[in-house]
PDB file of C-alpha atoms in Angstrom:
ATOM      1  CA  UNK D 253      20.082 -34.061 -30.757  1.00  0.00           C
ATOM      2  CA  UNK D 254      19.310 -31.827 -27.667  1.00  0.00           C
ATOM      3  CA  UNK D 255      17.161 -29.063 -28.264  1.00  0.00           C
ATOM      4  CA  UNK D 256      16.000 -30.132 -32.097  1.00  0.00           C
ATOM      5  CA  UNK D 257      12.721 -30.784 -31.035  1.00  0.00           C
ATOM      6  CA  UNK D 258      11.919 -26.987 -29.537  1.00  0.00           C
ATOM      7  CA  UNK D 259      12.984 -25.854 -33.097  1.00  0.00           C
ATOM      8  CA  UNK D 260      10.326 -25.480 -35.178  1.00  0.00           C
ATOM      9  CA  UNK D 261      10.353 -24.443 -39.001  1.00  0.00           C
ATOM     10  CA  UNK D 262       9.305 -20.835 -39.220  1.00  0.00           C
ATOM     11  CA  UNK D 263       5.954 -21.627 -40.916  1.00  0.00           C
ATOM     12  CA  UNK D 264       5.023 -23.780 -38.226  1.00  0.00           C
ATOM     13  CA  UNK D 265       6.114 -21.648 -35.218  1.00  0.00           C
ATOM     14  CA  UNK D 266       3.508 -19.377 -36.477  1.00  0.00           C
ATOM     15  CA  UNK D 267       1.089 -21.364 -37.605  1.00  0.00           C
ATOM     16  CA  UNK D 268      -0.147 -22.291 -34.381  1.00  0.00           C
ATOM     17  CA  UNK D 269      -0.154 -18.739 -33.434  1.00  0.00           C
ATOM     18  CA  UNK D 270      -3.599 -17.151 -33.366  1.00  0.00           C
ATOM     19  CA  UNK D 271      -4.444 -14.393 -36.206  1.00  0.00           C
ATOM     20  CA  UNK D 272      -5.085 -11.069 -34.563  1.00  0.00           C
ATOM     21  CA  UNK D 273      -1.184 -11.954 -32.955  1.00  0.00           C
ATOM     22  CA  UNK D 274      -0.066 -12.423 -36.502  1.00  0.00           C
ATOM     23  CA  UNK D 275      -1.594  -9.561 -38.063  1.00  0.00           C
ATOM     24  CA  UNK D 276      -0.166  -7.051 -34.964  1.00  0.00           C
ATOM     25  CA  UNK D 277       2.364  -4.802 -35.730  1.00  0.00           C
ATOM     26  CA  UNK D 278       5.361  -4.355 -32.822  1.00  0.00           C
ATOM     27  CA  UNK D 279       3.578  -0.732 -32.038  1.00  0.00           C
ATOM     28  CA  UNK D 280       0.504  -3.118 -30.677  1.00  0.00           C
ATOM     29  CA  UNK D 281       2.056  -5.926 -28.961  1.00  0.00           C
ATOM     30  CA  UNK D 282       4.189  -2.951 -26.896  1.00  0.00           C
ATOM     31  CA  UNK D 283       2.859  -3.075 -23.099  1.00  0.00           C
ATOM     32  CA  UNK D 284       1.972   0.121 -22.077  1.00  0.00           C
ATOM     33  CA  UNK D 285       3.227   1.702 -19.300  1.00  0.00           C
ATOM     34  CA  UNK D 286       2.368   5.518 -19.737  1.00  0.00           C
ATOM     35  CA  UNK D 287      -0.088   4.797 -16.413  1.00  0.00           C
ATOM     36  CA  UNK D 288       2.066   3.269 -14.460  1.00  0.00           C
ATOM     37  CA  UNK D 289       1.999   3.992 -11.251  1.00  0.00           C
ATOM     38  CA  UNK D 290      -0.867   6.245 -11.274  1.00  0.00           C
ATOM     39  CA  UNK D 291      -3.367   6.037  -8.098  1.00  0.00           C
ATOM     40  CA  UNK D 292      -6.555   4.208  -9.218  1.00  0.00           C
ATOM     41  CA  UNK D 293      -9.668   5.194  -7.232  1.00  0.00           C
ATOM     42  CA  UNK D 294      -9.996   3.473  -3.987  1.00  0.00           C
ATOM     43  CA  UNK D 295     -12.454   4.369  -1.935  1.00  0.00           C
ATOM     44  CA  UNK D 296     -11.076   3.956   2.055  1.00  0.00           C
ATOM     45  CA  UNK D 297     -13.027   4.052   4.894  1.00  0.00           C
ATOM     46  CA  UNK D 298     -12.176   6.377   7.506  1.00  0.00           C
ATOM     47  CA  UNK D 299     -10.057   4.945  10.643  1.00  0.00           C
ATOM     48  CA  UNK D 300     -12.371   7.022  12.882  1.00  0.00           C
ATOM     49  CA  UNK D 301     -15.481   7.242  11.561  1.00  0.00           C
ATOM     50  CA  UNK D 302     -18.136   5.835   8.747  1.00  0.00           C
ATOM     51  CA  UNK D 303     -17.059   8.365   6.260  1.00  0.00           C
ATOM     52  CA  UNK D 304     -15.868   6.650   3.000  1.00  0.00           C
ATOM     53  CA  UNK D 305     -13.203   9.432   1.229  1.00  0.00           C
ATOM     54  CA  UNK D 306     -12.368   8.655  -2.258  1.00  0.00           C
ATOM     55  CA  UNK D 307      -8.779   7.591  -2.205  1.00  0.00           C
ATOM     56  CA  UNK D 308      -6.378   6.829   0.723  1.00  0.00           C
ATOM     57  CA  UNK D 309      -4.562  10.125   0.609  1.00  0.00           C
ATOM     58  CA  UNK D 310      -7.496  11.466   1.299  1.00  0.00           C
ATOM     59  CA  UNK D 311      -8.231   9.125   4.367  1.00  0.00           C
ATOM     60  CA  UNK D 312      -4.839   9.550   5.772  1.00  0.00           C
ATOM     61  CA  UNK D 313      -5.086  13.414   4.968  1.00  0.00           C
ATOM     62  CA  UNK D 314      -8.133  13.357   7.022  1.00  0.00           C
ATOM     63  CA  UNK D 315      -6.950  10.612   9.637  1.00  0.00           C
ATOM     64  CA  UNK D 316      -4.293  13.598  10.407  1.00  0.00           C
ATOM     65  CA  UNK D 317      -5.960  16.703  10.193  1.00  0.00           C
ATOM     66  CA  UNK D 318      -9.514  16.047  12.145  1.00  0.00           C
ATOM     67  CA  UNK D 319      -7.875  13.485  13.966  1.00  0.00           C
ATOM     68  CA  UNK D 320      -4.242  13.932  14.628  1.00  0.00           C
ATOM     69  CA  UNK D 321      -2.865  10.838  13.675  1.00  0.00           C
ATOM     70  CA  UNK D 322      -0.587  11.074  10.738  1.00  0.00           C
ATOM     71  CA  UNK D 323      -0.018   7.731   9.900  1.00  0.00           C
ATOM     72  CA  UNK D 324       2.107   8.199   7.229  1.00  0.00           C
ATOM     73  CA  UNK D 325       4.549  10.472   9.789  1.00  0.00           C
ATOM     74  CA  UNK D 326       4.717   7.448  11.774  1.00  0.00           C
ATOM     75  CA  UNK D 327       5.279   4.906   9.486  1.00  0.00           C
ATOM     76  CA  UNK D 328       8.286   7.058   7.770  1.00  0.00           C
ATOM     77  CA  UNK D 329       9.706   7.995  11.216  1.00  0.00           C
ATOM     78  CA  UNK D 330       9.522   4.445  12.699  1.00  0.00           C
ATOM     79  CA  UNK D 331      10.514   3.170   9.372  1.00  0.00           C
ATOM     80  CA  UNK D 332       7.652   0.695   9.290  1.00  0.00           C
ATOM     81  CA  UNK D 333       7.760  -2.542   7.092  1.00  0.00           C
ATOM     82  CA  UNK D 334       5.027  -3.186   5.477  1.00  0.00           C
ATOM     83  CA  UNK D 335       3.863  -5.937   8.128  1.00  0.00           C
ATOM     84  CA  UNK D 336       4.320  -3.270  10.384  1.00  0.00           C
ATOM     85  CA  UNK D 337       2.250  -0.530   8.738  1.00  0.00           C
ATOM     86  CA  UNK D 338      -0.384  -3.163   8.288  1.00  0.00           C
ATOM     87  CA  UNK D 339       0.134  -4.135  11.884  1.00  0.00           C
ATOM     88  CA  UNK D 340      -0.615  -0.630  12.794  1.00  0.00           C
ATOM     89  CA  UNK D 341      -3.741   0.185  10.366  1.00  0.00           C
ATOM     90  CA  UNK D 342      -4.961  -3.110  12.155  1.00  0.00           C
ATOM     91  CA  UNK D 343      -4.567  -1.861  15.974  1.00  0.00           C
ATOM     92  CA  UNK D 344      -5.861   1.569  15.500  1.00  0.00           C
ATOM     93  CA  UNK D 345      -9.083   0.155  13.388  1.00  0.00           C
ATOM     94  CA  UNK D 346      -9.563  -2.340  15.943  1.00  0.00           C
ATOM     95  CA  UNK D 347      -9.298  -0.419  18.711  1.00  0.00           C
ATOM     96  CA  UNK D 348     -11.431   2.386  17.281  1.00  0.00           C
ATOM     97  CA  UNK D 349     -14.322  -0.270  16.221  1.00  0.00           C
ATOM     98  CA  UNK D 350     -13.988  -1.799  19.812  1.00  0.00           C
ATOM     99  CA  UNK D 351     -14.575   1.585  21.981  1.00  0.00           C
ATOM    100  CA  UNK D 352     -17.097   4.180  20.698  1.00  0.00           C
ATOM    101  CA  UNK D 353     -16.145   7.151  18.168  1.00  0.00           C
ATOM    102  CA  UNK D 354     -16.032   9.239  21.110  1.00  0.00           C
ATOM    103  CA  UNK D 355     -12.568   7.411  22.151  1.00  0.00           C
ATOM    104  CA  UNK D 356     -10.716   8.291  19.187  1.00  0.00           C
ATOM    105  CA  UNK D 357      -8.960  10.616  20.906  1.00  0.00           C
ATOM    106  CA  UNK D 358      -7.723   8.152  23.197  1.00  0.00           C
ATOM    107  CA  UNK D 359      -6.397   5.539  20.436  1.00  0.00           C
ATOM    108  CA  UNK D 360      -4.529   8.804  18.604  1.00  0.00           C
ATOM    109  CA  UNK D 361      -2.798   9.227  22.048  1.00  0.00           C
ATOM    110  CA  UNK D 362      -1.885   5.625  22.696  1.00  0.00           C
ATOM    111  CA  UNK D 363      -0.236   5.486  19.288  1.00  0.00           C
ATOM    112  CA  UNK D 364       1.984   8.634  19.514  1.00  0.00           C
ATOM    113  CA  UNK D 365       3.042   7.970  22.781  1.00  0.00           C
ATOM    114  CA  UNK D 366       3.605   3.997  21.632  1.00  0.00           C
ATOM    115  CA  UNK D 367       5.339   5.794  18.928  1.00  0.00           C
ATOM    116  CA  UNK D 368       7.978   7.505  21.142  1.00  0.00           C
ATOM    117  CA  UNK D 369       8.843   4.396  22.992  1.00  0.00           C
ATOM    118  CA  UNK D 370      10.807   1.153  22.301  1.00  0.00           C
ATOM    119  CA  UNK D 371      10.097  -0.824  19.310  1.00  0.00           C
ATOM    120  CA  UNK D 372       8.830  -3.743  21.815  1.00  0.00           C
ATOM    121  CA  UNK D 373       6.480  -2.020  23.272  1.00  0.00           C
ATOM    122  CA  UNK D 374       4.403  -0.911  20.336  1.00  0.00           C
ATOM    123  CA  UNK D 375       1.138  -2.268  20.916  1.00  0.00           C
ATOM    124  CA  UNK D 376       0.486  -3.672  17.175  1.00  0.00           C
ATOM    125  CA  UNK D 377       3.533  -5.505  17.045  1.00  0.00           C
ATOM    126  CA  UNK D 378       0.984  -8.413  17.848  1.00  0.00           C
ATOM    127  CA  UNK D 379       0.374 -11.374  15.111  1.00  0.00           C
ATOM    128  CA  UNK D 380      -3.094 -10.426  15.746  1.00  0.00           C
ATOM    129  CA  UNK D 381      -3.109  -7.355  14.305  1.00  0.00           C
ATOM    130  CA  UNK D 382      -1.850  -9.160  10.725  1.00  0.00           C
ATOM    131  CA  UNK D 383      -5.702 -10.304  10.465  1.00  0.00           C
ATOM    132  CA  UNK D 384      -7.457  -7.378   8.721  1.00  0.00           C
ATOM    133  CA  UNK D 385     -10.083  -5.501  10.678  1.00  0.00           C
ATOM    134  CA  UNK D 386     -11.921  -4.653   7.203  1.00  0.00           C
ATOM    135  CA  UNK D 387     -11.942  -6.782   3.904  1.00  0.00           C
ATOM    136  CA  UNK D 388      -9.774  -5.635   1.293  1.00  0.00           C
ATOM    137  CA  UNK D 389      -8.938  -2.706   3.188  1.00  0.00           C
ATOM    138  CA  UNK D 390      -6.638  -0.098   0.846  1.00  0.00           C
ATOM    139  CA  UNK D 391      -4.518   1.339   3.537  1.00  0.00           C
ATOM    140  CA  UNK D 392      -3.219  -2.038   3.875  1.00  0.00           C
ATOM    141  CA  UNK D 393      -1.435  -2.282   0.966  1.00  0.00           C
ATOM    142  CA  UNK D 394      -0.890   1.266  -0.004  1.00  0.00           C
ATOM    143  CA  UNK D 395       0.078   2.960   3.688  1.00  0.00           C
ATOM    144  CA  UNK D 396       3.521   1.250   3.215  1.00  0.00           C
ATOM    145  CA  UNK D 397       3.904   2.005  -0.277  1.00  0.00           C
ATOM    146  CA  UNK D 398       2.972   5.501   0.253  1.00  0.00           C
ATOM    147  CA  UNK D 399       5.455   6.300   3.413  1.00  0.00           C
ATOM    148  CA  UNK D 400       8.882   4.204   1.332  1.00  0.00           C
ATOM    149  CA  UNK D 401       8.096   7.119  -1.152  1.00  0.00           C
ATOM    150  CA  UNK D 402       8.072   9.874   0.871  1.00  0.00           C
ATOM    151  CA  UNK D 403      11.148   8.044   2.880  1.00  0.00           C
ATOM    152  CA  UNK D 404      12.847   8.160  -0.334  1.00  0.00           C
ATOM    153  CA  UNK D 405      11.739  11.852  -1.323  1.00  0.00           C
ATOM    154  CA  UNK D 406      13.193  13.198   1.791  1.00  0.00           C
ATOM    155  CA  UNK D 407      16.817  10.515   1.571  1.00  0.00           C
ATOM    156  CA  UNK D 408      17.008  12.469  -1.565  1.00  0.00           C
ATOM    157  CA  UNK D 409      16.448  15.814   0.170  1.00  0.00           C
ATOM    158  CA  UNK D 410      18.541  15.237   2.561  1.00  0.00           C
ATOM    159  CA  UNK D 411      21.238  14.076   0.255  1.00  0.00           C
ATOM    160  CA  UNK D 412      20.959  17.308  -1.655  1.00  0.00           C
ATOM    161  CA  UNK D 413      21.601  19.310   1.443  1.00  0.00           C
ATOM    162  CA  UNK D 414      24.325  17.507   3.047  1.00  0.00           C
TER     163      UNK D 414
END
């Protein structure tokens, strides 16, 4: 018969089971979900600088303020995937690390006025700039993350108003 084989008495299907699965009650076998989705440390290096800041917010928050690039206002307003946003972490660290500190200025004002142009003539739309500049970088994988919730915070807004 099909499927008589998978059925197992009930003494056996637990015999095989280890103990401390046996002895659990429900309450401990429950996954627990009450951090979900809370921000773990991860300490991001500045896109200007050596300075190491303590979480990405507070890179970007810097990246914006001492620098005037606000990444995450150009990845919501360009509605960046998230090859894009890593496209464009990518191009401004590798830009920055090829001229000296002193040229920040001048990578801020390529990327706004990139920004303000057609999407085919953003300078990080380049394959090249998929290869991370630093290993295991955190704005790579949380810039994107970051700007579809504030997207989605201010769709809701927005939806409110209208």
């Amino acid at each position: 018969r099909p499927g008589a084989a998978a059925r197992l008495p009930p003494r056996l299907a637990t015999a095989a089971l280890p103990s401390h699965v046996m002895s659990a009650s429900d309450d401990e076998l429950e996954p627990d979900f009450e951090d979900w989705g809370e921000d773990e440390p991860a300490p991001t290096k500045c896109l200007f600088t050596d300075t190491i800041y303590d979480s990405v917010a507070e890179c970007l928050a810097a990246a914006a303020t001492t620098h005037g690039l606000d990444l995450m206002k150009i990845a919501r307003s360009l509605r960046l995937s998230m090859v894009g946003c890593v496209q464009l972490v990518n191009y401004v660290r590798f830009c920055v690390a090829k001229k000296s500190a002193a040229d920040g200025a001048a990578v801020v004002a390529a990327v706004v006025s990139a920004a303000g142009g057609p999407e085919g003539e953003w300078p990080w739309r380049d394959d090249a700039y998929l290869a991370p500049v630093l290993p295991d970088d955190p704005l790579l994988y949380s810039l994107a993350a970051m700007a579809d919730d504030g997207g989605e915070e201010e769709e809701a807004a927005e939806a409110e108003e209208g």
